[in-house]
Amino acid sequence: MADNFTFIIDGTEIPARQGQTILKAADEAGIYIPRLCNKDGLEPYGACRVCTVLVNGRPQSACTQPAQPGIIVENDTEELTEMRKQLIEMLFVEGNHFCMFCEKSGNCELQALGYRLGIAAPRFPFMFPQRELDATHPEVFVDRNRCILCGRCVRASRDQDGKNVFQFTGRGIKKRISVNATSRLADTELKSADKAVAACPVGSILKKGVGYAVPIGERIYDHKPIGSDIESKAK
Amino acid sequence: MSTQATGLKRIAIEPVTRVEGHGKVTLLLDENNKIKQARLHIVEFRGFERFVQGRPYWEAPVLVQRLCGICPVSHHLAAAKAMDMVVGVDKLPPTAEKMRRLMHYGQFFQSHALHFFHLVSPDLLFGFDADPAIRNVIGVAKKFPDLAVQGVMMRKYGQELIRATAGKKIHGTGAIPGGINKNLSIEERDFFLKDLDQMIEWSRGALKIAKDYTAENLERLAGFGSFDSNHTSLVREDGAMDIYHGRLRSIDAEGNRIIDDVDYVNYLDYIAEEVRPWSYMKFPFIKSLGPEKGWYRVGPLARINACDFIDTPEAEAERKEFMALTNGKPNNITMAYHWARMIEELHSIEKIQELLHDRDLQGTDLVAKGDMRGEGVGLIEAPRGTLFHHYKVNKDDQITMANLIVSTTNNNEPMNRAVQKVAEDYLSGNEITEGLLNHIEVAIRAYDPCLSCATHAMGRMPLVVELYDAGDTLVDRKVKE
């Protein structure tokens, strides 16, 4: 295989290098593929499926699927947008996401995707699960009500912080983020400056005492939808 | 209720219209339509005090304001004041306090305008028993288009002030523990200065309507749902009216001070609440007087009665005129709430004018820091009266206890008294008509109650009147869409 090649996304030919994922190549070309569990600098994980695209007609997660010469990728289609909306809506009803008082509002990737995809109200019944908030740590708290199990904190703590503070426990609907201690976040090695804290796309892992310090109007997604930074790279 | 009231008929006004939230009135009548009992019921249960438990303390000002869509700023600021205490801040940077005050005066301006122009003016302009098809905000817009537009524009001005200080017109995030998250830019200031004179002029006009209406109808209004009562309000240390901060004062119907110069942090030593089995709303009272005699009124009437003066010139002149009506003694006329409310409307816009010219609003020192205390009390004068917020916070920064006494709760007993009084004076022994039933709502509306302090369905709610016989069987039911 040639080191440099091209493939097609939504009718546009874009360049790619060998070993690049479809998502990475699209990013560099200024084409936004919605995603949640993927984050620059972290190993691709393929958990949330929001980045699902059709590769030669077959669904694949763009964050894990390597780009290949000549493939035909469909991304911005009605069918895929509808599927992504359903995924996001399921995440909303599976946890307890109350944007109206969540301090991550305006900076939250889940909320921003909801807006970008045009979700007005969830179609699925709310599950209102019983989830726990761990505020024992002096600098950081974990609110599992808002966790979407993307695993970004798990990977960031393990691969970037070298600490393994966060891990998944349980299976299926009972799956949760747990901490590497008997029970409390306070008993881990976590520091507020750790990459694992900054990795959370939602309001689940937050620095204490920050709250609403950034006024409405100056938050990340107040004026531009999520993905605008990538799209601004388009030539 | 009618189970123990053999031989009585029961009428329900459900829901009460042109008020904030949901409530109902029940009337028990005997065979001759004599009123045996009249009550205002609060039919919703909220639970904010319970579900704020466990949440991080800094969320409270943003979370708890969701109690209300009309004056959320009051809850936002009362909670923020309590959280200032929790984070050990006793004095805010001037920019922070003045931004919060601007937010609060903006809210007063919009809330009072909404109430006067849209909820109350149909009763005053068309009469209490006018045709209900005309006696509504649409009727006002048709016959008095200028007034209707003024109401909308004044409300907008206040809402824009809230947006500029809190980030959003409804449910913003401006006040944070120890301060504020933004200042007022020069562009924002100039935006408000542009329309300021117009707002002052319209406020004068609205006050004149309320004042003239009261004077012209004084004979009828003086007794309408009126009774002697105590009055409670925050008052600035020097005795001036201050809706953002002050010390607790209660006076009796003659103006004698029952509580004075009290640090509101100690409110529990002075105020208690009684629970009655037929309402979700508690009945607060002054402890030293007990539940029978200790109930009191809050809101515009109580504030004007309780303060020694107003620190803005036009509103102070108007206050003097208001107090002259009762020879300097407290005014106990329920319908005088409207006049008092419009004096506050003028006071608010005078304060807004003062603040807009204050360069502190462009300051950059926004937040003060202190040492955590674990408990905080925040009181504020909301448009509808004194609002109490009290929280305890554990060492992990989580709220463990919340106690809220909302403005309308303070007016629970007075509103029930007003309902009883009007029912006895106007309905007893008469054939019950829609117009007569509206008299009861007129008395309730004087208090501008926020019945659930949350939902607001003003104007669009159907009025349902149900007539039951002694066996609680529905005899007649009329629905007004």
Coordinates of C-alpha atoms in Angstrom, one line a residue, chain B:
Chain B
M1 CA -64.0 19.0 53.8
S2 CA -67.7 18.7 53.3
T3 CA -67.7 15.4 55.1
Q4 CA -68.0 17.0 58.5
A5 CA -70.0 19.9 57.1
T6 CA -73.4 18.4 56.8
G7 CA -75.9 20.4 54.9
L8 CA -73.2 22.6 53.2
K9 CA -72.4 23.2 49.6
R10 CA -68.9 23.4 48.4
I11 CA -67.7 25.6 45.5
A12 CA -64.2 25.2 44.1
I13 CA -62.4 27.9 42.0
E14 CA -59.8 25.8 40.4
P15 CA -57.3 26.9 39.3
V16 CA -57.1 30.5 40.4
T17 CA -56.3 32.5 37.3
R18 CA -53.9 35.4 36.5
V19 CA -51.6 34.5 39.3
E20 CA -48.3 32.6 39.1
G21 CA -48.6 28.9 39.7
H22 CA -51.5 26.7 40.6
G23 CA -53.9 27.1 43.4
K24 CA -57.6 26.7 44.1
V25 CA -60.2 28.2 46.4
T26 CA -62.9 26.3 48.1
L27 CA -66.0 27.8 49.6
L28 CA -68.4 26.1 51.9
L29 CA -71.9 27.5 51.8
D30 CA -75.1 26.6 53.7
E31 CA -78.6 26.3 52.1
N32 CA -78.9 30.1 52.1
N33 CA -75.5 30.6 50.4
K34 CA -74.0 31.9 53.6
I35 CA -70.2 31.4 53.6
K36 CA -69.1 29.0 56.3
Q37 CA -65.5 28.6 55.3
A38 CA -63.2 29.9 52.6
R39 CA -59.7 28.7 51.9
L40 CA -56.9 29.1 49.4
H41 CA -55.2 25.8 48.8
I42 CA -51.8 25.2 47.2
V43 CA -52.1 22.1 45.2
E44 CA -48.6 21.4 44.1
F45 CA -45.7 19.8 46.0
R46 CA -42.2 20.7 45.0
G47 CA -39.5 19.1 47.0
F48 CA -36.5 21.3 46.1
E49 CA -35.3 21.3 49.7
R50 CA -34.9 17.5 49.5
F51 CA -33.3 17.1 46.1
V52 CA -30.7 19.8 46.6
Q53 CA -29.3 17.6 49.3
G54 CA -26.0 15.9 48.3
R55 CA -25.3 18.4 45.5
P56 CA -22.2 20.6 45.6
Y57 CA -22.9 23.9 47.3
W58 CA -22.0 26.1 44.3
E59 CA -24.8 24.5 42.3
A60 CA -27.5 25.9 44.7
P61 CA -27.9 29.4 43.1
V62 CA -28.4 27.9 39.7
L63 CA -30.3 24.8 40.7
V64 CA -32.8 26.3 43.2
Q65 CA -33.7 29.3 41.0
R66 CA -35.5 26.7 38.9
L67 CA -38.3 26.9 41.5
C68 CA -39.6 29.8 39.5
G69 CA -39.8 31.2 36.0
I70 CA -41.0 34.7 37.0
C71 CA -38.6 35.8 39.6
P72 CA -35.8 33.2 39.5
V73 CA -33.3 36.0 40.2
S74 CA -34.6 36.2 43.8
H75 CA -33.8 32.6 44.4
H76 CA -30.6 32.9 42.5
L77 CA -29.4 35.8 44.7
A78 CA -30.8 34.5 48.0
A79 CA -28.9 31.2 47.5
A80 CA -25.8 33.1 46.3
K81 CA -25.9 35.3 49.5
A82 CA -26.2 32.1 51.6
M83 CA -23.2 30.6 49.7
D84 CA -21.2 33.8 50.2
M85 CA -21.5 33.0 53.9
V86 CA -20.6 29.4 53.3
V87 CA -17.4 30.3 51.5
G88 CA -16.6 32.8 54.3
V89 CA -17.1 36.0 52.4
D90 CA -18.8 38.8 54.3
K91 CA -18.1 41.6 51.9
L92 CA -18.3 41.3 48.2
P93 CA -16.1 43.4 45.8
P94 CA -18.1 46.5 44.9
T95 CA -18.5 45.4 41.3
A96 CA -20.0 42.1 42.4
E97 CA -22.5 43.6 44.8
K98 CA -23.5 46.3 42.3
M99 CA -23.9 43.8 39.5
R100 CA -26.1 41.7 41.7
R101 CA -28.1 44.7 42.7
L102 CA -28.6 45.7 39.0
M103 CA -29.8 42.2 38.3
H104 CA -32.2 42.4 41.2
Y105 CA -33.6 45.9 40.3
G106 CA -34.0 44.7 36.7
Q107 CA -36.0 41.8 38.0
F108 CA -38.2 44.0 40.2
F109 CA -38.8 46.2 37.2
Q110 CA -39.9 43.4 34.9
S111 CA -41.8 41.4 37.5
H112 CA -43.8 44.3 38.8
A113 CA -44.5 45.5 35.3
L114 CA -45.8 42.0 34.3
H115 CA -48.1 41.9 37.3
F116 CA -49.5 45.3 37.0
F117 CA -50.0 45.6 33.2
H118 CA -50.8 42.0 32.3
L119 CA -52.3 40.3 35.4
V120 CA -54.0 43.1 37.3
S121 CA -54.9 45.8 34.9
P122 CA -57.9 43.9 33.4
D123 CA -59.6 44.1 36.8
L124 CA -58.8 47.7 37.4
L125 CA -59.6 49.0 33.9
F126 CA -62.7 47.0 33.2
G127 CA -64.1 46.3 36.7
F128 CA -64.1 43.2 38.9
D129 CA -67.2 41.8 37.4
A130 CA -66.9 42.9 33.8
D131 CA -67.4 40.4 31.0
P132 CA -64.6 37.9 31.4
A133 CA -64.3 37.8 27.6
I134 CA -63.0 41.4 27.8
R135 CA -61.5 41.3 31.3
N136 CA -58.1 39.9 30.2
V137 CA -54.8 41.0 28.7
I138 CA -56.1 40.7 25.2
G139 CA -59.0 43.0 26.2
V140 CA -56.5 45.5 27.5
A141 CA -54.4 45.3 24.4
K142 CA -57.5 46.1 22.3
K143 CA -58.9 49.0 24.3
F144 CA -55.6 50.4 25.8
P145 CA -53.0 49.5 23.2
D146 CA -50.4 52.0 24.6
L147 CA -50.6 50.5 28.1
A148 CA -50.2 47.0 26.8
V149 CA -47.2 48.0 24.8
Q150 CA -45.6 49.8 27.8
G151 CA -46.1 46.7 29.9
V152 CA -44.3 44.6 27.3
M153 CA -41.5 47.1 26.8
M154 CA -40.9 47.6 30.5
R155 CA -40.8 43.9 31.1
K156 CA -38.3 43.6 28.2
Y157 CA -36.1 46.3 29.7
G158 CA -35.9 44.5 33.0
Q159 CA -35.3 41.1 31.3
E160 CA -32.5 42.6 29.2
L161 CA -30.9 43.9 32.5
I162 CA -31.1 40.3 33.8
R163 CA -29.4 39.0 30.7
A164 CA -26.6 41.5 30.9
T165 CA -25.9 40.6 34.5
A166 CA -26.8 36.9 34.7
G167 CA -26.0 35.8 31.1
K168 CA -29.6 34.8 30.3
K169 CA -33.0 36.4 30.7
I170 CA -34.3 33.4 32.6
H171 CA -32.2 31.1 34.8
G172 CA -28.8 32.6 34.3
T173 CA -25.5 32.0 36.2
G174 CA -24.2 35.5 37.1
A175 CA -24.0 35.3 40.9
I176 CA -21.4 32.8 42.2
P177 CA -20.3 32.1 45.7
G178 CA -18.3 35.2 46.8
G179 CA -19.1 37.3 43.8
I180 CA -20.3 37.5 40.2
N181 CA -18.9 36.1 36.9
K182 CA -19.0 39.2 34.8
N183 CA -19.1 43.0 34.8
L184 CA -21.1 45.3 32.7
S185 CA -19.4 46.5 29.5
I186 CA -19.6 50.0 28.3
E187 CA -21.6 48.8 25.3
E188 CA -24.1 47.0 27.5
R189 CA -24.4 50.1 29.7
D190 CA -25.1 52.4 26.8
F191 CA -27.7 50.0 25.5
F192 CA -29.7 50.6 28.7
L193 CA -29.0 54.3 29.0
K194 CA -30.6 54.7 25.6
D195 CA -34.1 53.8 26.8
L196 CA -33.8 54.9 30.4
D197 CA -35.7 58.1 30.3
Q198 CA -38.6 56.4 28.5
M199 CA -38.7 53.7 31.3
I200 CA -38.7 56.4 34.0
E201 CA -41.6 58.2 32.2
W202 CA -43.7 55.0 31.8
S203 CA -43.0 54.1 35.5
R204 CA -44.4 57.4 36.6
G205 CA -47.4 56.8 34.4
A206 CA -48.1 53.4 35.8
L207 CA -47.7 54.7 39.3
K208 CA -50.2 57.5 38.5
I209 CA -52.8 54.9 37.3
A210 CA -52.4 52.8 40.5
K211 CA -52.6 55.9 42.7
D212 CA -55.5 57.5 41.0
Y213 CA -57.4 54.3 40.9
T214 CA -57.0 53.8 44.6
A215 CA -58.0 57.4 45.3
E216 CA -61.0 57.3 43.1
N217 CA -62.3 54.0 44.5
L218 CA -61.0 54.4 48.0
E219 CA -64.4 54.0 49.7
R220 CA -64.9 50.6 48.1
L221 CA -61.3 49.5 48.2
A222 CA -60.6 50.4 51.8
G223 CA -62.6 47.5 53.1
F224 CA -62.0 45.1 50.2
G225 CA -60.4 42.0 51.6
S226 CA -58.7 44.2 54.1
F227 CA -57.7 43.6 57.8
D228 CA -55.2 44.7 60.3
S229 CA -51.9 42.8 60.2
N230 CA -48.3 42.7 61.1
H231 CA -45.8 43.6 58.3
T232 CA -42.3 42.1 57.8
S233 CA -39.5 43.3 55.6
L234 CA -35.7 43.7 55.3
V235 CA -34.7 47.2 56.0
R236 CA -31.3 48.8 55.5
E237 CA -29.4 49.6 58.7
D238 CA -30.3 53.3 58.5
G239 CA -34.0 52.4 58.0
A240 CA -34.1 52.9 54.2
M241 CA -35.9 50.5 51.9
D242 CA -33.4 48.0 50.6
I243 CA -34.5 45.0 48.5
Y244 CA -31.1 43.4 48.3
H245 CA -29.8 43.4 51.8
G246 CA -30.8 44.6 55.2
R247 CA -31.9 43.7 58.7
L248 CA -35.1 42.0 59.7
R249 CA -38.0 44.3 60.9
S250 CA -41.6 43.4 61.8
I251 CA -44.2 46.0 62.7
D252 CA -47.7 45.6 63.9
A253 CA -50.8 47.2 62.4
E254 CA -50.2 50.4 64.4
G255 CA -46.5 50.6 63.4
N256 CA -45.0 49.4 66.7
R257 CA -41.8 47.4 66.1
I258 CA -42.1 43.7 67.1
I259 CA -38.8 42.7 65.5
D260 CA -36.2 45.4 64.7
D261 CA -32.5 45.5 63.6
V262 CA -32.2 41.8 63.7
D263 CA -29.4 40.0 61.8
Y264 CA -31.3 37.7 59.5
V265 CA -28.8 34.9 60.1
N266 CA -30.7 34.4 63.4
Y267 CA -34.2 34.2 61.7
L268 CA -35.0 30.9 63.3
D269 CA -35.1 32.7 66.7
Y270 CA -37.8 34.9 65.5
I271 CA -39.8 33.2 62.8
A272 CA -41.5 29.7 62.9
E273 CA -43.8 27.9 60.5
E274 CA -47.0 26.1 61.2
V275 CA -48.3 23.1 59.2
R276 CA -52.0 22.7 58.5
P277 CA -53.3 19.5 57.1
W278 CA -55.2 20.9 54.1
S279 CA -52.4 22.8 52.4
Y280 CA -49.0 22.1 51.0
M281 CA -47.9 25.6 52.0
K282 CA -46.8 26.3 55.5
F283 CA -48.0 29.2 57.7
P284 CA -45.1 31.3 59.0
F285 CA -45.5 33.4 62.1
I286 CA -43.5 35.6 64.5
K287 CA -42.5 33.3 67.4
S288 CA -43.0 35.8 70.2
L289 CA -46.6 36.3 69.2
G290 CA -47.5 32.7 68.3
P291 CA -49.4 31.4 65.3
E292 CA -52.7 33.0 66.2
K293 CA -51.4 36.6 66.3
G294 CA -47.9 36.3 64.8
W295 CA -48.8 36.0 61.1
Y296 CA -47.7 38.9 58.9
R297 CA -47.7 40.3 55.4
V298 CA -44.7 40.7 53.1
G299 CA -44.2 42.3 49.7
P300 CA -44.6 45.9 48.5
L301 CA -47.2 47.0 51.1
A302 CA -45.2 45.6 54.0
R303 CA -42.0 47.1 52.6
I304 CA -43.4 50.6 52.3
N305 CA -45.0 50.3 55.7
A306 CA -41.9 48.9 57.4
C307 CA -39.2 51.2 56.0
D308 CA -38.4 54.7 57.4
F309 CA -37.7 56.2 54.0
I310 CA -36.8 55.4 50.4
D311 CA -33.4 56.6 49.2
T312 CA -34.4 57.8 45.7
P313 CA -36.2 61.2 45.5
E314 CA -39.2 60.5 43.3
A315 CA -40.2 57.2 45.1
E316 CA -39.6 58.9 48.5
A317 CA -42.0 61.7 47.6
E318 CA -44.6 59.1 46.5
R319 CA -44.0 57.1 49.7
K320 CA -44.8 60.1 51.8
E321 CA -48.0 60.6 49.8
F322 CA -48.9 57.0 50.3
M323 CA -48.3 57.1 54.1
A324 CA -50.3 60.3 54.4
L325 CA -53.4 58.4 53.4
T326 CA -53.2 56.6 56.7
N327 CA -51.7 59.5 58.7
G328 CA -48.3 57.9 58.8
K329 CA -49.6 54.7 60.3
P330 CA -49.2 51.4 58.4
N331 CA -51.6 51.1 55.5
N332 CA -53.6 47.8 55.9
I333 CA -55.7 48.2 52.7
T334 CA -55.1 45.0 50.7
M335 CA -55.8 46.7 47.4
A336 CA -53.1 49.4 48.2
Y337 CA -50.6 46.7 47.3
H338 CA -50.9 47.8 43.7
W339 CA -50.1 51.4 44.5
A340 CA -47.2 50.3 46.7
R341 CA -45.9 48.0 44.0
M342 CA -45.8 50.9 41.5
I343 CA -43.9 53.1 43.9
E344 CA -41.4 50.2 44.0
E345 CA -41.4 50.1 40.2
L346 CA -40.4 53.8 40.1
H347 CA -37.8 53.2 42.9
S348 CA -36.3 50.3 40.9
I349 CA -35.8 52.4 37.8
E350 CA -34.3 55.2 39.8
K351 CA -31.9 52.7 41.3
I352 CA -31.1 51.3 37.9
Q353 CA -30.3 54.9 36.7
E354 CA -28.0 55.4 39.7
L355 CA -26.2 52.1 39.1
L356 CA -25.8 52.5 35.3
H357 CA -23.8 55.7 36.0
D358 CA -21.6 54.0 38.5
R359 CA -18.2 53.1 37.1
D360 CA -17.8 50.3 39.6
L361 CA -19.9 48.2 37.2
Q362 CA -17.0 48.1 34.8
G363 CA -14.6 46.9 37.6
T364 CA -12.7 43.7 37.2
D365 CA -12.4 42.5 40.8
L366 CA -15.4 40.1 40.7
V367 CA -14.9 37.4 43.4
A368 CA -13.8 37.5 47.0
K369 CA -12.4 34.4 48.8
G370 CA -12.7 33.4 52.5
D371 CA -12.6 30.3 54.8
M372 CA -15.3 27.7 54.5
R373 CA -18.0 27.9 57.2
G374 CA -20.4 25.1 56.5
E375 CA -23.6 27.0 57.0
G376 CA -25.2 30.0 55.3
V377 CA -28.4 32.1 55.4
G378 CA -29.4 34.4 52.6
L379 CA -32.4 36.7 52.8
I380 CA -33.6 39.0 50.1
E381 CA -36.7 41.0 49.3
A382 CA -38.2 39.3 46.3
P383 CA -40.8 41.2 44.3
R384 CA -43.4 39.2 46.3
G385 CA -41.8 39.7 49.7
T386 CA -39.1 38.4 52.0
L387 CA -37.4 35.3 50.8
F388 CA -35.4 33.0 53.1
H389 CA -32.7 30.6 52.0
H390 CA -30.7 28.5 54.6
Y391 CA -28.2 25.8 53.8
K392 CA -25.8 23.5 55.6
V393 CA -22.7 22.1 53.8
N394 CA -20.5 19.2 54.9
K395 CA -16.7 19.0 54.7
D396 CA -17.0 17.4 51.2
D397 CA -18.7 20.6 49.9
Q398 CA -22.1 18.8 49.7
I399 CA -25.4 20.4 50.8
T400 CA -26.9 18.5 53.7
M401 CA -29.8 20.7 54.6
A402 CA -31.9 23.3 52.9
N403 CA -34.7 25.4 54.3
L404 CA -36.6 27.8 52.0
I405 CA -39.3 30.1 53.1
V406 CA -40.6 31.7 49.9
S407 CA -42.3 35.1 49.7
T408 CA -45.7 33.8 49.0
T409 CA -45.5 31.4 51.9
N410 CA -45.2 34.4 54.2
N411 CA -48.4 35.7 52.7
N412 CA -50.3 32.5 53.1
E413 CA -52.4 33.5 56.1
P414 CA -53.1 37.0 54.8
M415 CA -54.3 35.6 51.5
N416 CA -56.6 33.2 53.3
R417 CA -57.9 36.1 55.4
A418 CA -58.5 38.1 52.2
V419 CA -60.4 35.3 50.6
Q420 CA -62.5 34.8 53.7
K421 CA -63.2 38.5 54.0
V422 CA -64.3 39.0 50.4
A423 CA -66.4 35.8 50.4
E424 CA -68.2 37.0 53.5
D425 CA -68.7 40.6 52.3
Y426 CA -69.6 39.9 48.7
L427 CA -70.7 36.3 48.1
S428 CA -72.5 35.4 51.3
G429 CA -76.3 35.1 50.8
N430 CA -76.0 36.0 47.1
E431 CA -76.5 33.9 44.0
I432 CA -72.9 33.0 43.0
T433 CA -71.8 34.4 39.7
E434 CA -68.5 34.4 37.8
G435 CA -68.1 38.1 38.5
L436 CA -68.5 37.5 42.2
L437 CA -66.1 34.7 42.2
N438 CA -63.6 36.9 40.4
H439 CA -63.8 39.3 43.4
I440 CA -62.0 36.5 45.4
E441 CA -59.4 36.2 42.8
V442 CA -58.9 40.0 42.7
A443 CA -58.1 39.9 46.4
I444 CA -55.6 37.1 45.9
R445 CA -54.0 38.9 42.9
A446 CA -53.3 41.9 45.1
Y447 CA -50.6 39.9 46.7
D448 CA -49.1 38.9 43.3
P449 CA -48.7 35.4 44.7
C450 CA -46.4 32.9 43.1
L451 CA -48.4 30.0 44.3
S452 CA -46.1 27.2 43.4
C453 CA -43.2 29.5 42.9
A454 CA -42.4 27.7 39.8
T455 CA -44.9 27.0 37.0
H456 CA -46.7 29.9 35.5
A457 CA -49.8 29.4 33.3
M458 CA -51.2 32.9 33.5
G459 CA -54.0 33.8 31.3
R460 CA -54.3 30.5 29.5
M461 CA -55.7 28.4 32.3
P462 CA -59.4 27.5 32.2
L463 CA -61.3 28.6 35.3
V464 CA -63.4 25.7 36.6
V465 CA -66.1 26.3 39.1
E466 CA -67.7 23.3 40.7
L467 CA -70.8 23.2 42.9
Y468 CA -71.2 20.3 45.2
D469 CA -74.2 19.4 47.4
A470 CA -74.0 18.4 51.0
G471 CA -73.1 14.8 50.1
D472 CA -70.1 16.1 48.1
T473 CA -71.9 15.2 44.8
L474 CA -71.2 17.4 41.9
V475 CA -74.3 19.4 41.1
D476 CA -73.1 22.0 38.7
R477 CA -69.8 22.6 36.8
K478 CA -69.0 25.6 34.7
V479 CA -65.8 25.9 32.6
K480 CA -64.4 29.1 31.2
E481 CA -61.8 28.5 28.6

